[in-house]
mmCIF file of C-alpha atoms and ligand atoms in Angstrom:
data_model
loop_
_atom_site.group_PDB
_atom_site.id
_atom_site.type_symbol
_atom_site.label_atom_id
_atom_site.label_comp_id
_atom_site.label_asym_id
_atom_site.label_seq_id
_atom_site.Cartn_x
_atom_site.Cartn_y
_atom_site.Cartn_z
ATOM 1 C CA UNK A 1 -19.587 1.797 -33.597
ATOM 2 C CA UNK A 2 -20.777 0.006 -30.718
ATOM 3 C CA UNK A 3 -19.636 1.274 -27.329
ATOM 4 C CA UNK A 4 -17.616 -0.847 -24.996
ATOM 5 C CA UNK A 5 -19.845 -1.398 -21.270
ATOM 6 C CA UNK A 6 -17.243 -0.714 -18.695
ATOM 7 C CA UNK A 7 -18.072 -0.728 -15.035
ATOM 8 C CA UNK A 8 -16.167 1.579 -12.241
ATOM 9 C CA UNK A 9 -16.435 -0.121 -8.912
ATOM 10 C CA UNK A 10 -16.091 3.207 -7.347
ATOM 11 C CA UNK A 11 -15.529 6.657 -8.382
ATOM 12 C CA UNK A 12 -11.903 7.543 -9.304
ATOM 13 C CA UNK A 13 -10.441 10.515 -10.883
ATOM 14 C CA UNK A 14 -11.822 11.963 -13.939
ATOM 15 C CA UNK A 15 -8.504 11.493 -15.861
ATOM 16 C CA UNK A 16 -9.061 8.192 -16.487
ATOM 17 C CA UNK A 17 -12.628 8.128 -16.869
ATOM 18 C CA UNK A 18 -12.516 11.188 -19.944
ATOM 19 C CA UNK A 19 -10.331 8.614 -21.653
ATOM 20 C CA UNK A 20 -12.561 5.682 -21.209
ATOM 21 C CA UNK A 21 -15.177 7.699 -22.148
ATOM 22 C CA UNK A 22 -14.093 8.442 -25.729
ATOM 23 C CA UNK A 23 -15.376 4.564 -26.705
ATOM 24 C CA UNK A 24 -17.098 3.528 -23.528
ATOM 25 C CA UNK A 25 -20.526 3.735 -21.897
ATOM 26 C CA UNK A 26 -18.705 3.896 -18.436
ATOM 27 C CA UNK A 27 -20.873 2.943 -15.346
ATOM 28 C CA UNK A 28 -19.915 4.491 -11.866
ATOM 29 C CA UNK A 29 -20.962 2.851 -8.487
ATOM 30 C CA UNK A 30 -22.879 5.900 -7.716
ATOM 31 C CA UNK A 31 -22.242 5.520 -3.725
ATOM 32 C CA UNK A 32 -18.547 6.550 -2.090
ATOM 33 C CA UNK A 33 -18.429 2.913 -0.437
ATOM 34 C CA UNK A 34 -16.725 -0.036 -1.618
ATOM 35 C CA UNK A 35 -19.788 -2.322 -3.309
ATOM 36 C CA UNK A 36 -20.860 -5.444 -1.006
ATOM 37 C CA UNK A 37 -20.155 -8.744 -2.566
ATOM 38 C CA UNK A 38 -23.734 -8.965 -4.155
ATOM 39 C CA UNK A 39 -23.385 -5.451 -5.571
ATOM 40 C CA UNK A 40 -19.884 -6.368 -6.881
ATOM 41 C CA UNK A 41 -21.435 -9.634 -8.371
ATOM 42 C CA UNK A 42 -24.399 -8.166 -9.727
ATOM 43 C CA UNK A 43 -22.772 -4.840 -11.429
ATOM 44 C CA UNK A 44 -19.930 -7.415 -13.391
ATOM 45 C CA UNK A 45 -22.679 -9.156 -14.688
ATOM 46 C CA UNK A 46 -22.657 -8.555 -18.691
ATOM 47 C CA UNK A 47 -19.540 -5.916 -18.905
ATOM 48 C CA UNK A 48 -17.151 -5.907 -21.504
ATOM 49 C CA UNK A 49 -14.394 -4.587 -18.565
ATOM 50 C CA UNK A 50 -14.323 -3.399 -14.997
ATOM 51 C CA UNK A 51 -11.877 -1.560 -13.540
ATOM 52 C CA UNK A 52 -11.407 -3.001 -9.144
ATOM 53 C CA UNK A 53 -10.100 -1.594 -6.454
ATOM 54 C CA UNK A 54 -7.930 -2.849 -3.478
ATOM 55 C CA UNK A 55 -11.316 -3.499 -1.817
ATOM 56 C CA UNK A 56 -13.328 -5.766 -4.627
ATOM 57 C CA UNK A 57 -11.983 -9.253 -3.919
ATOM 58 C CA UNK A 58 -11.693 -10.226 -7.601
ATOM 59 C CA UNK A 59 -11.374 -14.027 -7.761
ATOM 60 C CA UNK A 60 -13.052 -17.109 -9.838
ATOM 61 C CA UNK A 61 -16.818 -16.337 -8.553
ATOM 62 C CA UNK A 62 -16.415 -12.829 -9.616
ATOM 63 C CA UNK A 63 -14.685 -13.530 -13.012
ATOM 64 C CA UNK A 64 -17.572 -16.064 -13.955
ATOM 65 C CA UNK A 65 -20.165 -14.265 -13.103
ATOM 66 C CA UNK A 66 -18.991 -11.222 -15.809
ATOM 67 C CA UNK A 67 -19.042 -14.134 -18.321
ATOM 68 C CA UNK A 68 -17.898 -12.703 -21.510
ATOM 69 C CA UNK A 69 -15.390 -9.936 -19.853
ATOM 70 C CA UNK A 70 -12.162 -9.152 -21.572
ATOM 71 C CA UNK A 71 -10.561 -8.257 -18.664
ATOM 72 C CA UNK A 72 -9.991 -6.379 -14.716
ATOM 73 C CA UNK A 73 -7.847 -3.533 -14.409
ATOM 74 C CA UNK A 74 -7.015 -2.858 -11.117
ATOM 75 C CA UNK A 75 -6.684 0.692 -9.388
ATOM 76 C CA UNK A 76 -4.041 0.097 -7.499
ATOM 77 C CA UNK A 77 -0.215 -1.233 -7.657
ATOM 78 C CA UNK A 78 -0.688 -4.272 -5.332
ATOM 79 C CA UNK A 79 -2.870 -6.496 -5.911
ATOM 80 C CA UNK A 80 -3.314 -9.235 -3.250
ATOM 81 C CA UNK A 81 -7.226 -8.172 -3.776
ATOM 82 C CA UNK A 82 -7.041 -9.829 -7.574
ATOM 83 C CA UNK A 83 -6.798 -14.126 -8.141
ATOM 84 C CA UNK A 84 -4.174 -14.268 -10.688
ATOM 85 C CA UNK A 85 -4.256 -18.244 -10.952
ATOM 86 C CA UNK A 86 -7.909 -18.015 -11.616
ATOM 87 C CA UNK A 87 -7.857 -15.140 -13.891
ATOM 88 C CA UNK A 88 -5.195 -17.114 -15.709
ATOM 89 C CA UNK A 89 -7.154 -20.382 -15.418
ATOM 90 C CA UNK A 90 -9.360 -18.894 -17.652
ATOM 91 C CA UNK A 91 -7.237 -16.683 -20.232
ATOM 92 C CA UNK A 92 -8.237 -13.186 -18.532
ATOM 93 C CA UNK A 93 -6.316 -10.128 -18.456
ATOM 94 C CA UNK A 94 -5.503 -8.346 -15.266
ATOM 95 C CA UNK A 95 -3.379 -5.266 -14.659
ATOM 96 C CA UNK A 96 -2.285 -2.999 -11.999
ATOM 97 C CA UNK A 97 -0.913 0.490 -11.606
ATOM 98 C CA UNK A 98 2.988 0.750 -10.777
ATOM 99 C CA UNK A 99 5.513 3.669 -10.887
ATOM 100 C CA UNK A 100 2.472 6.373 -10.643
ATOM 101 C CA UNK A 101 2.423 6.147 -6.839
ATOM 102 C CA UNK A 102 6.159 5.442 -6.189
ATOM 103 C CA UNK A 103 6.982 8.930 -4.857
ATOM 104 C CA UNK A 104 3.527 9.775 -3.097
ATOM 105 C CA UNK A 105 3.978 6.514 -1.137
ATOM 106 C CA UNK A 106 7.309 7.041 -0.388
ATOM 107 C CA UNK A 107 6.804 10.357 0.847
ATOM 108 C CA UNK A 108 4.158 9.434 3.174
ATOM 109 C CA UNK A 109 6.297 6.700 4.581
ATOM 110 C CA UNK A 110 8.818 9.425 5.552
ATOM 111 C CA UNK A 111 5.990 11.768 7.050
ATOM 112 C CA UNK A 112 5.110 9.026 9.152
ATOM 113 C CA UNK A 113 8.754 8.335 10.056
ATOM 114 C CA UNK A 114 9.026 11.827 11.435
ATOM 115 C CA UNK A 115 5.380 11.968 12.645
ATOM 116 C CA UNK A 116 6.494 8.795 15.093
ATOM 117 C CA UNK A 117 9.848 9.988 15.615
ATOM 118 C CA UNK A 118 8.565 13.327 17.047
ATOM 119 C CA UNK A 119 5.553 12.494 18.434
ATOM 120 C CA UNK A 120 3.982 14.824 16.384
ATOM 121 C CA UNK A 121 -0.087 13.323 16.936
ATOM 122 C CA UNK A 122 0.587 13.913 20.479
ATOM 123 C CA UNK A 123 1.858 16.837 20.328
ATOM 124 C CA UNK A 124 -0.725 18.175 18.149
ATOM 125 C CA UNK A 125 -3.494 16.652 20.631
ATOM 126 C CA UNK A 126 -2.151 18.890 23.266
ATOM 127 C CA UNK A 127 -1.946 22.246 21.727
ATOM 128 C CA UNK A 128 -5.876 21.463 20.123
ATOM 129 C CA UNK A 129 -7.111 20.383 23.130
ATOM 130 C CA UNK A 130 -5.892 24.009 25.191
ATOM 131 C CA UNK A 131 -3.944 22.232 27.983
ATOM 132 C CA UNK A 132 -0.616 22.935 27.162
ATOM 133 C CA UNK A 133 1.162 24.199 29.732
ATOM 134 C CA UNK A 134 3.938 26.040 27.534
ATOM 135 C CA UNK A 135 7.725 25.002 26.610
ATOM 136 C CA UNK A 136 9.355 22.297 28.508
ATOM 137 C CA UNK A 137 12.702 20.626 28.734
ATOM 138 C CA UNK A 138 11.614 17.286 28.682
ATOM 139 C CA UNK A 139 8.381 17.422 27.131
ATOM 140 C CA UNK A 140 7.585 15.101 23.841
ATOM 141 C CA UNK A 141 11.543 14.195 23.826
ATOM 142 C CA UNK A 142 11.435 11.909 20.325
ATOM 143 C CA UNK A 143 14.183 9.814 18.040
ATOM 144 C CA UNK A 144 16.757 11.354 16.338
ATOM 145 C CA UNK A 145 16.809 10.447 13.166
ATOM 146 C CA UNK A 146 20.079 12.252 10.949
ATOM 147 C CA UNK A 147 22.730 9.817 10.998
ATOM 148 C CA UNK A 148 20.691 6.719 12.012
ATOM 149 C CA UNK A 149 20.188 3.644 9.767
ATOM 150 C CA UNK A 150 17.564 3.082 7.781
ATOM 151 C CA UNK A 151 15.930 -0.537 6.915
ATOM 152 C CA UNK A 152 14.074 -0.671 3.767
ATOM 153 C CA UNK A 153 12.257 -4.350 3.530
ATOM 154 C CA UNK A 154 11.655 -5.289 0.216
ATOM 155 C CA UNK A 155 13.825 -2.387 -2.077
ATOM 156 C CA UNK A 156 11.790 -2.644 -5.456
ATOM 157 C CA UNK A 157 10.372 0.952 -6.384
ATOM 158 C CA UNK A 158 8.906 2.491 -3.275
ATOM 159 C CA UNK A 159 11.812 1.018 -0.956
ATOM 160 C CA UNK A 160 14.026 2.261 -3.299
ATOM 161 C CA UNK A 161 12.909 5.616 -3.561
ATOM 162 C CA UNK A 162 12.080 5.542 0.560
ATOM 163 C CA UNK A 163 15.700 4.915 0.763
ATOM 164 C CA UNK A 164 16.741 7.284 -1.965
ATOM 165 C CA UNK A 165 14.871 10.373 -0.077
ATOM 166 C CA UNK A 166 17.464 9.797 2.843
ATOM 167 C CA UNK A 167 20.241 11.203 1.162
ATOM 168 C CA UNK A 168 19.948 14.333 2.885
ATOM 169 C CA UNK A 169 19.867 12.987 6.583
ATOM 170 C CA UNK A 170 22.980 11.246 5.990
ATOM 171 C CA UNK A 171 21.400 7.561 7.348
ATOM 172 C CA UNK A 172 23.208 4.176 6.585
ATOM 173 C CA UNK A 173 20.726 2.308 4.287
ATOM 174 C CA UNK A 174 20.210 -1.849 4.984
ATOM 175 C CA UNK A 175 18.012 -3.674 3.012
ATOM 176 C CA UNK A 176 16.352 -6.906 2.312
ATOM 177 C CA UNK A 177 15.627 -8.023 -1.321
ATOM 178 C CA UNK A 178 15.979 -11.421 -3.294
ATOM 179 C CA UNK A 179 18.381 -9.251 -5.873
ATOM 180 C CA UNK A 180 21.051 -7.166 -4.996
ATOM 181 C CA UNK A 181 19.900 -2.889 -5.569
ATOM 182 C CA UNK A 182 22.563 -1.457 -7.925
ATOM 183 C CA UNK A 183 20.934 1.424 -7.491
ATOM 184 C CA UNK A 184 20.862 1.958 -3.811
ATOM 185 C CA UNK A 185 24.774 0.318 -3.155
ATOM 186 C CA UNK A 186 25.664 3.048 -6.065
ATOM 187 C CA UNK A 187 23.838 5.781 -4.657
ATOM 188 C CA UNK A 188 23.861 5.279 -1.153
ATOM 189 C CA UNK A 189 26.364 2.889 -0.209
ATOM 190 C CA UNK A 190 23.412 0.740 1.236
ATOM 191 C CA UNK A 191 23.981 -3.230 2.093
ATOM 192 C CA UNK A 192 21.643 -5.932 1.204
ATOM 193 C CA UNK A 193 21.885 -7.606 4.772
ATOM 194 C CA UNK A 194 19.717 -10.510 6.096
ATOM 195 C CA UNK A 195 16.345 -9.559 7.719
ATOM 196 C CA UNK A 196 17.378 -10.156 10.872
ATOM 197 C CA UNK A 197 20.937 -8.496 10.670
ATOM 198 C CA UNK A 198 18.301 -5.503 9.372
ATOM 199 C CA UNK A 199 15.759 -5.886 12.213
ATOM 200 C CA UNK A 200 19.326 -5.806 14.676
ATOM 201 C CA UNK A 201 20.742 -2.958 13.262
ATOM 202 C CA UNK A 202 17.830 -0.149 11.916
ATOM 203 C CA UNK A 203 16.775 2.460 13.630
ATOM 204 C CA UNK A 204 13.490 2.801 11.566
ATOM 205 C CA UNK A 205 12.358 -0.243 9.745
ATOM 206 C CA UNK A 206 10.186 0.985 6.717
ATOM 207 C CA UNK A 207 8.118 -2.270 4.814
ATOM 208 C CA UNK A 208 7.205 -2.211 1.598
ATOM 209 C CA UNK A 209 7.261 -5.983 0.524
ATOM 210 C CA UNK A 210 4.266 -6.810 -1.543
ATOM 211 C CA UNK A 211 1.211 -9.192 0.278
ATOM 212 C CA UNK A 212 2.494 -12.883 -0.532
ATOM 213 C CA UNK A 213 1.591 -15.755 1.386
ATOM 214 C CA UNK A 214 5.487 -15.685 2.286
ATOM 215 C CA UNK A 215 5.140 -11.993 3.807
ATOM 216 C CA UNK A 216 2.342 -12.362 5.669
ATOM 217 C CA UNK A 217 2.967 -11.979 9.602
ATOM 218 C CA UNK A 218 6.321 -11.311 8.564
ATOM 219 C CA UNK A 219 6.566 -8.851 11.513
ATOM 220 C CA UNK A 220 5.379 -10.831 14.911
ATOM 221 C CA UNK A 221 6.174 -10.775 18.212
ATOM 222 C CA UNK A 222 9.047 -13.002 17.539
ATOM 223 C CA UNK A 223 10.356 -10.140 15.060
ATOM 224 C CA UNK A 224 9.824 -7.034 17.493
ATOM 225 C CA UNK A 225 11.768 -8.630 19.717
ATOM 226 C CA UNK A 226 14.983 -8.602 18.012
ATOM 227 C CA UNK A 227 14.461 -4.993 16.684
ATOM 228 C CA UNK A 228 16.339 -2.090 18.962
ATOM 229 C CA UNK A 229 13.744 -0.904 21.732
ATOM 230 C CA UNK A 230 14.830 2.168 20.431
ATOM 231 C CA UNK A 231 13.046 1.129 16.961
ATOM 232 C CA UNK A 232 10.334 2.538 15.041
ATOM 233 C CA UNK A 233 8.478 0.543 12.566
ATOM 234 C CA UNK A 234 6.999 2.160 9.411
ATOM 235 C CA UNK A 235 4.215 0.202 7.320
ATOM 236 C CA UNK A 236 2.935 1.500 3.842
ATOM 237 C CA UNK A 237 2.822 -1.533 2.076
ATOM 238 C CA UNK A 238 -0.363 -3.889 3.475
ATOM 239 C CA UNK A 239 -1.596 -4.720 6.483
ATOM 240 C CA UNK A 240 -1.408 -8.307 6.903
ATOM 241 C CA UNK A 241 2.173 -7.971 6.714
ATOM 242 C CA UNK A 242 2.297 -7.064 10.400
ATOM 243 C CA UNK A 243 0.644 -9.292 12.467
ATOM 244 C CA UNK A 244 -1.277 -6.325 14.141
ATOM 245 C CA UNK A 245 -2.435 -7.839 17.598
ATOM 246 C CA UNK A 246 1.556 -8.545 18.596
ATOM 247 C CA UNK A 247 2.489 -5.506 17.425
ATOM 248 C CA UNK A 248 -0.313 -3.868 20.101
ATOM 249 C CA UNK A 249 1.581 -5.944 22.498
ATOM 250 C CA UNK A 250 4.847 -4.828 21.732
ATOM 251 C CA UNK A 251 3.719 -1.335 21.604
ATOM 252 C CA UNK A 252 2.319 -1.474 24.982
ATOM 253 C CA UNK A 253 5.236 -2.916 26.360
ATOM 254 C CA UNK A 254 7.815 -1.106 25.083
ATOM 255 C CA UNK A 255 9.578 -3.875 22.913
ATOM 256 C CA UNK A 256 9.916 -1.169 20.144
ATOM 257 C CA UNK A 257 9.800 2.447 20.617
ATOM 258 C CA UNK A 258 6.843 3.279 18.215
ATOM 259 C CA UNK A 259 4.849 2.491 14.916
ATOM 260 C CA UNK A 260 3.719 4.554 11.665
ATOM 261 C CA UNK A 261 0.742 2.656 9.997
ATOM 262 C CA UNK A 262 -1.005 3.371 6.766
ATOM 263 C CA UNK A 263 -2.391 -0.077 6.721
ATOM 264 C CA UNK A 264 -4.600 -2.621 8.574
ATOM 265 C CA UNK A 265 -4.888 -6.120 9.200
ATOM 266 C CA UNK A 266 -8.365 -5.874 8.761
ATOM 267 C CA UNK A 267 -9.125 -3.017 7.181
ATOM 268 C CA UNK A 268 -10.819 -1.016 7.977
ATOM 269 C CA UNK A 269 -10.685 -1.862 10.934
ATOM 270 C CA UNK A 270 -8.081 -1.935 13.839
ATOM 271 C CA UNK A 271 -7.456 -4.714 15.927
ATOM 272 C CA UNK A 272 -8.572 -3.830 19.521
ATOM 273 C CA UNK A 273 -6.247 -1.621 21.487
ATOM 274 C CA UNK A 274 -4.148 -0.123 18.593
ATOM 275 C CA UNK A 275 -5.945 3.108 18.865
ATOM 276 C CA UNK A 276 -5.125 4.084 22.265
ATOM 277 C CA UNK A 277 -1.691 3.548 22.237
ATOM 278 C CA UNK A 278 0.318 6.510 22.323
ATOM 279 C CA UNK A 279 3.189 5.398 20.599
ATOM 280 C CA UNK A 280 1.354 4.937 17.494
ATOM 281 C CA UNK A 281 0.458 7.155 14.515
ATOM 282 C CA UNK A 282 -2.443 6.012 12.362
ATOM 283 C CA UNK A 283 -3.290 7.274 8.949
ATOM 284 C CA UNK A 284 -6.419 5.743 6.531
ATOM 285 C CA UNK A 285 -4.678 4.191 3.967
ATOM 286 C CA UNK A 286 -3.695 7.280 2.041
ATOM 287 C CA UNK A 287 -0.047 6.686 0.610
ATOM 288 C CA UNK A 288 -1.024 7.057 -2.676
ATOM 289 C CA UNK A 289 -3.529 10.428 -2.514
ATOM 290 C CA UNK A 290 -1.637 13.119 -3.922
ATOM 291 C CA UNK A 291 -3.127 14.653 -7.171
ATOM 292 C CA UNK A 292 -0.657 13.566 -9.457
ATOM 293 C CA UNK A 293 -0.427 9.958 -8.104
ATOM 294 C CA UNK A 294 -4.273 9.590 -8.381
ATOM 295 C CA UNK A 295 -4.693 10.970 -11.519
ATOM 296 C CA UNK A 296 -1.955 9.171 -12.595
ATOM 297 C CA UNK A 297 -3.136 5.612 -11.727
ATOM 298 C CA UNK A 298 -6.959 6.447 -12.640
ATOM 299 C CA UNK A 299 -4.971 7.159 -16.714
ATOM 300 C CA UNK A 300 -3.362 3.658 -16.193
ATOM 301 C CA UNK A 301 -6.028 1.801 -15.377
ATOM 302 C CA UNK A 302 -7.806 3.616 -18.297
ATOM 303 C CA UNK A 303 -5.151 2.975 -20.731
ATOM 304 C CA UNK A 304 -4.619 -1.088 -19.115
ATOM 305 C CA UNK A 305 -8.940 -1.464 -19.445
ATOM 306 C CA UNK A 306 -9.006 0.160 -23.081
ATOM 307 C CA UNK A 307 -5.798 -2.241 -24.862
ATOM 308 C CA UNK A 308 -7.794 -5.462 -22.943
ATOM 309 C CA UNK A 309 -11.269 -3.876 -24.437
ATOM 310 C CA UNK A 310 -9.154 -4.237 -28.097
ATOM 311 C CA UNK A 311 -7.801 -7.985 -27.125
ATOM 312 C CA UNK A 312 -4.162 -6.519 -26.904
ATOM 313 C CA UNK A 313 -2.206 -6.773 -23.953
ATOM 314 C CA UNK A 314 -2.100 -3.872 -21.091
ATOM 315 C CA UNK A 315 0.678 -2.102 -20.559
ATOM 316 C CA UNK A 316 0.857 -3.501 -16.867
ATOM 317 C CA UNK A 317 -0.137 -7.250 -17.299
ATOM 318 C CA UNK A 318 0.223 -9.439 -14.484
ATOM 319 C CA UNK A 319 -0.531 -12.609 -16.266
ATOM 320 C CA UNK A 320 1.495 -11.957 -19.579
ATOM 321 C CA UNK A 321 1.146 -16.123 -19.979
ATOM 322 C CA UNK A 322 -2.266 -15.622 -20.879
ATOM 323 C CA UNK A 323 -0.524 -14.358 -24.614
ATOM 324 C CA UNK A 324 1.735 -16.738 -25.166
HETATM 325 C C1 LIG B 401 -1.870 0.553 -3.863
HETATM 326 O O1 LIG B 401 -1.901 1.125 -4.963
HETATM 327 O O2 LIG B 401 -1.628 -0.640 -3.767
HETATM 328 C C2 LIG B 401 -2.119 1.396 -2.646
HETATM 329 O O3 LIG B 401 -2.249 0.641 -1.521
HETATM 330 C C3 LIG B 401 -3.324 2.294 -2.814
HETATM 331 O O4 LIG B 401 -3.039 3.239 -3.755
#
């Protein structure tokens, strides 16, 4: 039997790979870079699937060029990277990978809570760099956080199960959502409350709304503003959420007490000044990298590419018109 011709934009875990392998001649961008756009273009060229990343903008070019694909399956739960319309347009599957990375990303949201809250880069600078002078009374004096509320933006999984992990620090739980979370008002007592009754009343602000045109530059300077100065704000959902030049601003003057990034504007780079503040923690985009989450979304993109490889539909279809 003829093997499928899948192409990897960039090397993922071998979970998903062994699987593919079993009826595909899989292709691997050999290099540990994202591919340029001509490299992107010229490796989709002739491929029965390809399975993107967050960093391959998949839109109409792309699709035509791989004339004759069956389909893109995304490494990655959002997928602001992927053109849905056009893929739709023109009757292609395209998938993503959610639940797999609900608890890694949710975890890393809370070790950058704390990692804010206790100024725990800072702290770490000083004891590397020699030049601590020993204990002190008011030395690296950070946020409490038992007891304090909690303001998930957007509670579908990861906000949900943010929120859930508070149970043991006793916080009062606001969120935002367009539908109430049965879960979270069970579970937590939590209130769905406006945004900016949430951006009033949190003591950490945690986003993990999904890049819309509607979300983006959801958080500006106008937003800091009404948070507590006492605030922290938490991002582990995408950058262009935060508009990341006012947030420098509000850093720097102290309209919020301090922000946890695992995302970028412009990744990956950082919008000028955002570095040097010390009221910031900064990780690479690394929510998701734990060894179960991985391996866990390189299977479903596996499983997604193989059903659109056999014309079915993939478990996680984001244009489930197409089959209508
Ligand atoms: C995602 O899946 O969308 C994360 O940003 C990367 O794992």
């Amino acid at each position: 039997m003829k093997k499928f011709n899948v192409y990897v934009t960039r090397l993922i875990p071998v979970e998903g790979l062994t699987l593919l392998r079993e009826t595909c001649n899989v292709e691997i961008n050999p290099e540990d870079r994202p591919l340029s756009r001509e490299e992107l273009l010229k490796n989709v060229k002739g491929r029965d699937g390809v399975i993107s990343l967050l960093t391959d903008r998949i839109d109409g070019e792309v699709m035509d060029t791989a004339k004759g694909i069956r389909g893109f399956a995304n490494y990655a739960v959002g997928f602001d990277n992927l053109d849905v319309k056009a893929a739709t347009a023109r009757k292609l599957p395209l998938s993503n990978t959610p639940g797999v990375l609900t608890l890694a990303t949710a975890e890393m949201a809370w070790t950058l809570l704390f990692a804010v809250a206790r100024h725990l880069i800072e702290s770490e600078k000083i004891m590397r760099s020699g030049t601590w002078p020993g204990w002190g009374p008011m030395q690296f004096i950070g946020g409490d956080v038992t007891g304090k509320t909690l303001g998930i933006v957007g509670a579908g999984r990861i906000g949900t199960a943010m929120a859930l992990m508070s149970k043991g620090f006793a916080m009062k739980v606001l969120y935002t959502d367009e539908v109430a979370n049965t879960v979270l008002e069970k579970e937590l007592g939590a209130k769905k409350v406006s945004f900016e009754e949430l951006l009033r009343e949190s003591d950490f602000v945690s986003v993990h709304v999904p890049l819309m045109p509607s979300t983006r530059h959801l958080f500006n300077a106008k937003v800091f503003a009404m948070m507590k100065p006492s605030a922290y704000l938490i991002n582990t959902a995408r950058g262009p959420v935060i508009n990341e030049a006012e947030l420098v601003e509000a850093l720097r003057k102290n309209v919020i007490a301090g922000a946890a990034l695992d995302v970028y504007e412009f990744e990956p780079k950082m919008v000028a000044g955002l570095a040097e503040l010390a009221n910031v923690v900064i990780a690479p985009h690394t929510a998701s990298a734990t060894k179960s989450s991985r391996a866990g979304m390189s299977v479903k993109a596996a499983k997604n590419l193989l059903a659109m490889l056999k014309g079915e539909r993939p478990p996680d279809c984001l244009n489930p018109e197409i089959y209508e």
